[in-house]
Each structure stands twice: as structure tokens, then as C-alpha cells.
Coordinates of C-alpha atoms in Angstrom, one line a residue:
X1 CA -38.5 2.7 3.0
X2 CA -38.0 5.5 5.9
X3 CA -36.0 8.5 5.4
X4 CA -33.3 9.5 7.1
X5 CA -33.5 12.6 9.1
X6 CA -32.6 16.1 7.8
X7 CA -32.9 18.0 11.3
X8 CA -29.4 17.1 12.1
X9 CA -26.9 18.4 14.7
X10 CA -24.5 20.8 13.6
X11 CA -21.9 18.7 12.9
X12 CA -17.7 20.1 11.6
X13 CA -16.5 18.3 8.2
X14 CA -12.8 18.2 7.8
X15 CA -10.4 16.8 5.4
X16 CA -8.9 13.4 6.0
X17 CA -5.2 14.7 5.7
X18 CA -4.3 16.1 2.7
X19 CA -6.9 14.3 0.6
X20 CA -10.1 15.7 -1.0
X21 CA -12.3 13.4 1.5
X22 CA -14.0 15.3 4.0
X23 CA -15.4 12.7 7.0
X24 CA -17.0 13.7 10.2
X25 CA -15.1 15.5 13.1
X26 CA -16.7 12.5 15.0
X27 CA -15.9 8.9 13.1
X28 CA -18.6 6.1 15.0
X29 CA -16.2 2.9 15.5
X30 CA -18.8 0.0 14.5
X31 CA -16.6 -2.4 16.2
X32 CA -19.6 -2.7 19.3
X33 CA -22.2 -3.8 16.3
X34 CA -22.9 -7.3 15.3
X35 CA -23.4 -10.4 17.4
X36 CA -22.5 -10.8 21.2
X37 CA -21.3 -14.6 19.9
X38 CA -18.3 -12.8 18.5
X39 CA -17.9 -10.7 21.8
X40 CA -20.3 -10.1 25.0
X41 CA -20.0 -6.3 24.6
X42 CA -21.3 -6.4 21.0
X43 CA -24.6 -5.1 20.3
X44 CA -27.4 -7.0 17.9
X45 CA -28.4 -5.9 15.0
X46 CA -31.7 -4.2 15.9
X47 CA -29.7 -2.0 18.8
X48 CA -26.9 -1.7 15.8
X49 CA -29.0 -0.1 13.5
X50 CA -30.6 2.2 15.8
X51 CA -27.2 3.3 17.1
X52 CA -26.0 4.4 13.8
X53 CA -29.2 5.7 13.0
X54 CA -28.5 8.1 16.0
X55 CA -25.3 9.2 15.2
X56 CA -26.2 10.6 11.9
X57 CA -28.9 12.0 12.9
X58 CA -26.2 13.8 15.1
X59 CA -24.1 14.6 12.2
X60 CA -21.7 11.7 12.1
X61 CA -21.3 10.5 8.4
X62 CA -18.1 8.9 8.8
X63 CA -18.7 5.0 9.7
X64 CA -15.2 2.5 10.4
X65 CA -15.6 -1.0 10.5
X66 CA -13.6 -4.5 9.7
X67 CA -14.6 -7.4 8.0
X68 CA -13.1 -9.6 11.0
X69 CA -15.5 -7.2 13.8
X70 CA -18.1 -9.6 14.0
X71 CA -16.6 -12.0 11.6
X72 CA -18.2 -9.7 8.9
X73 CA -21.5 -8.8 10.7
X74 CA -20.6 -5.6 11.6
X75 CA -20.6 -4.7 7.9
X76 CA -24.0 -6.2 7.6
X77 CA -25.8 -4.2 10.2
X78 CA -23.9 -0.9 9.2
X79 CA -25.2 -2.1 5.7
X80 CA -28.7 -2.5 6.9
X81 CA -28.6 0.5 8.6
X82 CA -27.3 2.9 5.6
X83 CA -30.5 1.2 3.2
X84 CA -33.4 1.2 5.9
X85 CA -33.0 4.6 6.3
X86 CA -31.6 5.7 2.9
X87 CA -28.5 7.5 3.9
X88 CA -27.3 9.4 1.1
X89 CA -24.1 7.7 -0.5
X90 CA -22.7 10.6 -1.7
X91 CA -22.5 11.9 1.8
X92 CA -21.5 9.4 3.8
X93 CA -18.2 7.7 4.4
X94 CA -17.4 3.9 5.1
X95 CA -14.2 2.8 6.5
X96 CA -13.5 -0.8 6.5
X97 CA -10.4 -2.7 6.6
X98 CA -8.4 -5.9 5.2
X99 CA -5.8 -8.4 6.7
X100 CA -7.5 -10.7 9.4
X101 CA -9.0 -14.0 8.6
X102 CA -13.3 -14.0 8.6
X103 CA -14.1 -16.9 10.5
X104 CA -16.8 -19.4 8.7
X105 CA -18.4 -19.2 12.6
X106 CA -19.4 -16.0 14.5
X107 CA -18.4 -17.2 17.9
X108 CA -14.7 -17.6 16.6
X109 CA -12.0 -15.5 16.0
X110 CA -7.9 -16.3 15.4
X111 CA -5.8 -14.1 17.3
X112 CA -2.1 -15.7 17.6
X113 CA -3.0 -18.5 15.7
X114 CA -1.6 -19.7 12.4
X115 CA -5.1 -19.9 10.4
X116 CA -3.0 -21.9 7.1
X117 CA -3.2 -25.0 9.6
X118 CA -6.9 -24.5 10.1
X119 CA -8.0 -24.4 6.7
X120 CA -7.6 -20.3 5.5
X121 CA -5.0 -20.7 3.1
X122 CA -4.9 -17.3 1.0
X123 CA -7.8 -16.0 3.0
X124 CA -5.7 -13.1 5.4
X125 CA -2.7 -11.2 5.2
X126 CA -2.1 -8.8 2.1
X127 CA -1.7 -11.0 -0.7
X128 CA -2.8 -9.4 -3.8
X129 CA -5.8 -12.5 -4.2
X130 CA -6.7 -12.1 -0.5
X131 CA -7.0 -8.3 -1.1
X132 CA -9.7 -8.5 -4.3
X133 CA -11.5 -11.2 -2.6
X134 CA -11.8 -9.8 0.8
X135 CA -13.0 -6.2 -1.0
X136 CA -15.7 -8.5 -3.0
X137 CA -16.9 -9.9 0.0
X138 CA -16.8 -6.6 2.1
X139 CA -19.1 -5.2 -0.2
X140 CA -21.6 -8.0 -0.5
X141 CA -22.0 -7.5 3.5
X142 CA -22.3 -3.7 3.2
X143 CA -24.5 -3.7 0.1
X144 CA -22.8 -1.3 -1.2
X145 CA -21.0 -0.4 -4.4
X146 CA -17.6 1.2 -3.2
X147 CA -15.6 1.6 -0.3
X148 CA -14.2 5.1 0.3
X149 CA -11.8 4.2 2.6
X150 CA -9.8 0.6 2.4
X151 CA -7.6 0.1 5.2
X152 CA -4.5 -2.4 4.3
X153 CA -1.4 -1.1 2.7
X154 CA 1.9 0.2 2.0
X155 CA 2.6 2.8 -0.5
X156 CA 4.0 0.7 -3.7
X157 CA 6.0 2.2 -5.8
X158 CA 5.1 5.8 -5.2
X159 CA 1.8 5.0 -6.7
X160 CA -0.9 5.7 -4.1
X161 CA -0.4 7.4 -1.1
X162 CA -1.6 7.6 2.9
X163 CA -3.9 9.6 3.2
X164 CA -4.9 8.1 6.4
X165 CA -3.3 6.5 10.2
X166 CA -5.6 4.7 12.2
X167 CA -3.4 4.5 15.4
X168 CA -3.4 4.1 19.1
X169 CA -3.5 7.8 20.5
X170 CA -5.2 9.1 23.6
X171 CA -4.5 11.2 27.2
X172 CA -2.6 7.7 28.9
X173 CA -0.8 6.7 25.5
X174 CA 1.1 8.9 24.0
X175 CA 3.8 7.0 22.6
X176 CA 3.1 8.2 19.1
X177 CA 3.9 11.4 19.6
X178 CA 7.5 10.3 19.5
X179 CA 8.0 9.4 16.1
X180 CA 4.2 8.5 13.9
X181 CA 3.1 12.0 14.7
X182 CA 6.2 13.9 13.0
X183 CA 6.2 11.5 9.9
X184 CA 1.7 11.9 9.8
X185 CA 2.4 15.6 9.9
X186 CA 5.2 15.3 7.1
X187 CA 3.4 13.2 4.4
X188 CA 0.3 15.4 5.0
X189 CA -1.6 12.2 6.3
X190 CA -4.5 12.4 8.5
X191 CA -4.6 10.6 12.0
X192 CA -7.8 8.9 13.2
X193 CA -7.0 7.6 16.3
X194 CA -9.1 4.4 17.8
X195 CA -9.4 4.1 21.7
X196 CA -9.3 7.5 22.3
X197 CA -10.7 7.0 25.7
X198 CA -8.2 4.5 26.6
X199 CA -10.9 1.9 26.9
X200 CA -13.2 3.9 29.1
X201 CA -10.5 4.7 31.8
X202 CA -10.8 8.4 30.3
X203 CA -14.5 8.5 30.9
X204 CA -15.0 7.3 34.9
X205 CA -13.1 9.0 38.1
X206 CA -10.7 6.3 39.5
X207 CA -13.0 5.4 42.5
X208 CA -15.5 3.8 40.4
X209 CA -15.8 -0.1 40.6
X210 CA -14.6 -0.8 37.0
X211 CA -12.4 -2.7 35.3
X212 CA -9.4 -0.8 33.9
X213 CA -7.6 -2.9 31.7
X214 CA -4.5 -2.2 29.3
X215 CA -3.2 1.1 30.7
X216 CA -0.3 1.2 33.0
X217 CA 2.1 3.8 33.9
X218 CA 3.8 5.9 36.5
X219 CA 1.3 9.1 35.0
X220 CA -2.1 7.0 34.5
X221 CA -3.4 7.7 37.9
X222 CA -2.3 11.5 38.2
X223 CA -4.3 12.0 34.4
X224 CA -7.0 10.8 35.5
X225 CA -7.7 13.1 38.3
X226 CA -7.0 16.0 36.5
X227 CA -9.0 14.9 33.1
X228 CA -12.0 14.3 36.7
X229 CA -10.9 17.6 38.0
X230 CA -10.8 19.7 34.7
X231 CA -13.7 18.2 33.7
X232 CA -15.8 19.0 37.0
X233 CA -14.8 22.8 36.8
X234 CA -15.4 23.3 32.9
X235 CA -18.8 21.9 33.9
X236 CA -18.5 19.2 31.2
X237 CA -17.6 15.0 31.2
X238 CA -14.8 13.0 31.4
X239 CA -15.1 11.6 28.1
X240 CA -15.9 15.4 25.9
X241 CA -13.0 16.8 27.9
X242 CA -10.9 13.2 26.5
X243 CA -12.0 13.9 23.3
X244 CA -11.8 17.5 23.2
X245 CA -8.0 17.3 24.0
X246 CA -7.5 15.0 20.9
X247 CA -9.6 17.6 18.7
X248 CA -6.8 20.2 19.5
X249 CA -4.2 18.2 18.1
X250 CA -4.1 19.8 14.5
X251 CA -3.0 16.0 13.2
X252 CA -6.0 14.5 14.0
X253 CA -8.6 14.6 11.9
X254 CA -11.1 12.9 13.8
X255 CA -11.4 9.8 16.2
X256 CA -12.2 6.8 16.3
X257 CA -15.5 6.3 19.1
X258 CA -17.3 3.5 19.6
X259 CA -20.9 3.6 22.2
X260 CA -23.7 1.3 23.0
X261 CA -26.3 3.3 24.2
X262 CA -27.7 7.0 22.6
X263 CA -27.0 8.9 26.1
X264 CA -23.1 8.3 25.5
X265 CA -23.6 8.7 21.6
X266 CA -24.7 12.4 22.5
X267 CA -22.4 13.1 25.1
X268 CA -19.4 12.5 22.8
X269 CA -20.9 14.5 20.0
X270 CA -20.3 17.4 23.4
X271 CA -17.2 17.2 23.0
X272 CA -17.0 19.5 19.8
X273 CA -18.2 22.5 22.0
X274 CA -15.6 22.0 24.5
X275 CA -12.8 24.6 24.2
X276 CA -9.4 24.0 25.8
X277 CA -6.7 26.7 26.2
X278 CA -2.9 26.0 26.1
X279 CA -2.6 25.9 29.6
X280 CA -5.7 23.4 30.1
X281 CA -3.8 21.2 27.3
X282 CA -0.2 21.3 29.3
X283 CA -2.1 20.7 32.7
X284 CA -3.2 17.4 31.2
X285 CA -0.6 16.5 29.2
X286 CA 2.3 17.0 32.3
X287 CA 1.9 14.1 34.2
X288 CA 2.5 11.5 31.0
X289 CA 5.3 9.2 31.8
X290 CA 7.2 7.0 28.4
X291 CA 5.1 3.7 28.5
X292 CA 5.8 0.0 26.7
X293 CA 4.3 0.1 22.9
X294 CA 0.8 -0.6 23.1
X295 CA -1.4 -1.5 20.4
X296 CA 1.5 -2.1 16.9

């Protein structure tokens, strides 16, 4: 069995809101590992594994899956990765989450559809059965013997509290500013936003021939140029510059990123180094217009 690599990048460690659980200032979205069946953009195993085998070696030890990414491969090859190269399990942290139905076929997933009438009686939502049996199977795919952090529920009964938001927060939607924010910062629960590049539109000047789905706005355009313009005079890109604006927000405890090639992997890590000053942060915040809820 190889080793894992202990010549790692500087990376900062932060509590995940008011909890004792310290993850990654960087959290690697494992959504792009499993099986193109499931999705074109998704990465194969092999590439998988060497993807997270590059981000710790960059410092990132927080991991956030699903069991429906993949229909539960993407906890396999995050699984496979963590035992080929014997990352430590006290160290690391594994997100994964529970409410979707796990296809019996990779190529398939139920979005909109009522999954009782195709045979998946109890097997989604947040019944207490579905729960236990989607945790059991979780961890048979990860190979692991806990999960540090289980993505599913409300607080019962005063019993177990957030400690952690998973929510739709970037440059072009800022919609949870409004009211999430206030009530995260309240409870002392920490906010680990996914698509904090917007789906790469935070990551590409607007004259580039690609597709920019999902984002609309009266402000979307005008970010963008100054997210391109800030970053060309601060000498750094697009997407650090994206990143580095949610790593000033003191709510956040890390985001979300997902990448498919080690070139981008590094170039997010970048973003830590980027400093922005309250001017710089106004200058890219002005232009945000109130857009429809995205993402709930």
C-alpha cells in the first residue's frame, strides 16, 4: 500500500461553526467523481482518485459527497482513494449526505419524479428506516467506519444541533445574505457554500465561447468584468479572486469546489493567498441586483 504524502501545502484549518470539527479552508466537492453514465462531466475512477489524491497532497482534508452523486460511486472512488493511499482517518473529514433515491442503475437519476411509483418505497426522503439504511450503505461504499459529517436534518427536539449550511452562496447569488446568513451567524453554524463560482461564470471573462447557464440578473454582466478587471490588476485569476471574496465572509467556513483537472485543483488552493481590502470587497459586491431563489 502507498503512503500518502507528508510534503503538503500549507494549508488553514478552521472550525466548522461553533463545533469542535476543524475541516479544510478548501472543502473538494466529489460531485465531478464517479462514472460519466451518471453525468458527461463526471470523471472515472482512476482520474477520481488521482484528483483527490492531489488535493491532499495540497492540504485539503475535508472531502463532500452524496450517496445519489454517481448513484453511490462517488463514495466508492473517494473510498478508494482514502485506502490506496492511507490517508489518516483521524485527519481527514468526509461529508456525505441523505434524502435522494440511489438508483439500482448508474445512467439514471430521479429528479421531479415520484420514485414510490417506480419501485423505492422507503428508500428516500427522511424517514427514520431510510436514514439507518442509507448511513449503512454509505459506509459500505466509503469503506469506512464513520461519517463525520451527515447531511439530512432538522434539529428534533433541541437534541442535536447545526453545526453546519451547505447553501447556494457566491459573487452572482447573493440572496442568502437576506435572511440564512443572519440566522447561520445567530445559531453559531458554519456555512459551506457549494457553487461558489456560479458554475464557472466566476472563472472566464464574458467574451469566452462558453456556456453560462443558471445565472441571470440585471448585475451578472457588470460582476463579471470587475471580478475580470480586479483580477487582472491583483495579478491573480478569476476563480482565486471568486473564492477569495467568499473567504472574507467571517460566516463561511470553507467552500464547497469541485475540479477535473490538477492545474485548476492548484489554482483554487491560490485563492488562500489572495488578500482583499474593504474597498476591493464593495467594488465587487455593488453591482448585485435581488435575483429569483436559486437553488432551495
Amino acid at each position: 500500500m502507498s503512503q500518502a504524502s507528508v510534503s503538503k501545502r500549507p494549508m488553514a484549518y478552521v472550525r466548522l461553526g461553533t463545533s469542535g470539527l476543524k475541516v479544510s479552508r478548501i472543502i473538494l466537492g466529489c460531485m465531478s467523481y464517479g462514472s460519466p453514465e451518471w453525468q458527461p462531466w463526471v470523471l472515472g475512477e482512476e482520474d477520481g482518485v488521482r484528483q483527490i489524491k492531489e488535493a491532499y497532497d495540497l492540504g485539503i482534508q475535508t472531502f463532500d459527497t452524496a450517496n445519489v452523486y454517481s448513484n453511490g460511486l462517488s463514495e466508492v472512488v473517494l473510498g478508494k482513494a482514502i485506502k490506496k493511499y492511507n490517508f489518516p482517518r483521524e485527519e481527514i473529514v468526509v461529508m456525505t449526505k441523505v434524502f435522494g433515491a440511489v438508483s439500482h442503475k448508474i445512467n439514471e437519476h430521479y429528479y421531479g419524479v415520484n420514485v414510490d411509483e417506480i419501485g423505492y418505497v422507503n428508500q428516500h426522503g427522511l424517514s427514520r428506516k431510510h436514514i439507518i439504511e442509507s448511513v449503512k450503505a454509505s459506509l459500505g461504499r466509503l469503506g469506512l467506519e464513520y461519517i463525520d459529517v451527515l447531511q439530512y436534518y432538522a434539529i428534533t427536539h433541541n437534541l442535536t444541533p447545526f453545526i453546519s449550511m451547505q447553501n447556494h452562496y457566491n459573487l452572482l447569488y447573493r440572496e442568502e445574505e437576506r435572511e440564512m446568513i443572519p440566522t447561520l451567524k445567530y445559531f453559531g453554524v458554519g456555512s459551506i457554500p457549494w457553487s461558489p463560482l456560479a458554475r464557472g461564470n466566476l472563472t472566464r471573462p464574458l467574451g469566452e465561447q462558453t456556456k453560462r447557464a443558471g445565472y441571470i440578473g440585471a448585475g451578472v454582466e457588470d460582476i463579471i468584468n470587475r471580478v475580470d478587471k480586479l483580477a487582472r490588476e491583483k495579478n491573480v485569476s478569476m476563480a482565486q479572486l471568486s473564492l477569495a471574496w467568499l473567504l472574507h465572509k467571517d460566516v463561511v467556513s470553507a467552500p464547497i469546489v469541485g475540479s477535473t483537472s490538477v492545474e485548476k485543483m492548484k489554482d483554487i488552493v491560490g485563492a488562500l493567498d489572495v488578500e482583499l481590502t474593504d474597498e476591493e470587497m464593495k467594488y465587487l459586491e455593488e453591482p448585485y441586483q435581488p435575483v429569483p431563489i436559486f437553488g432551495h
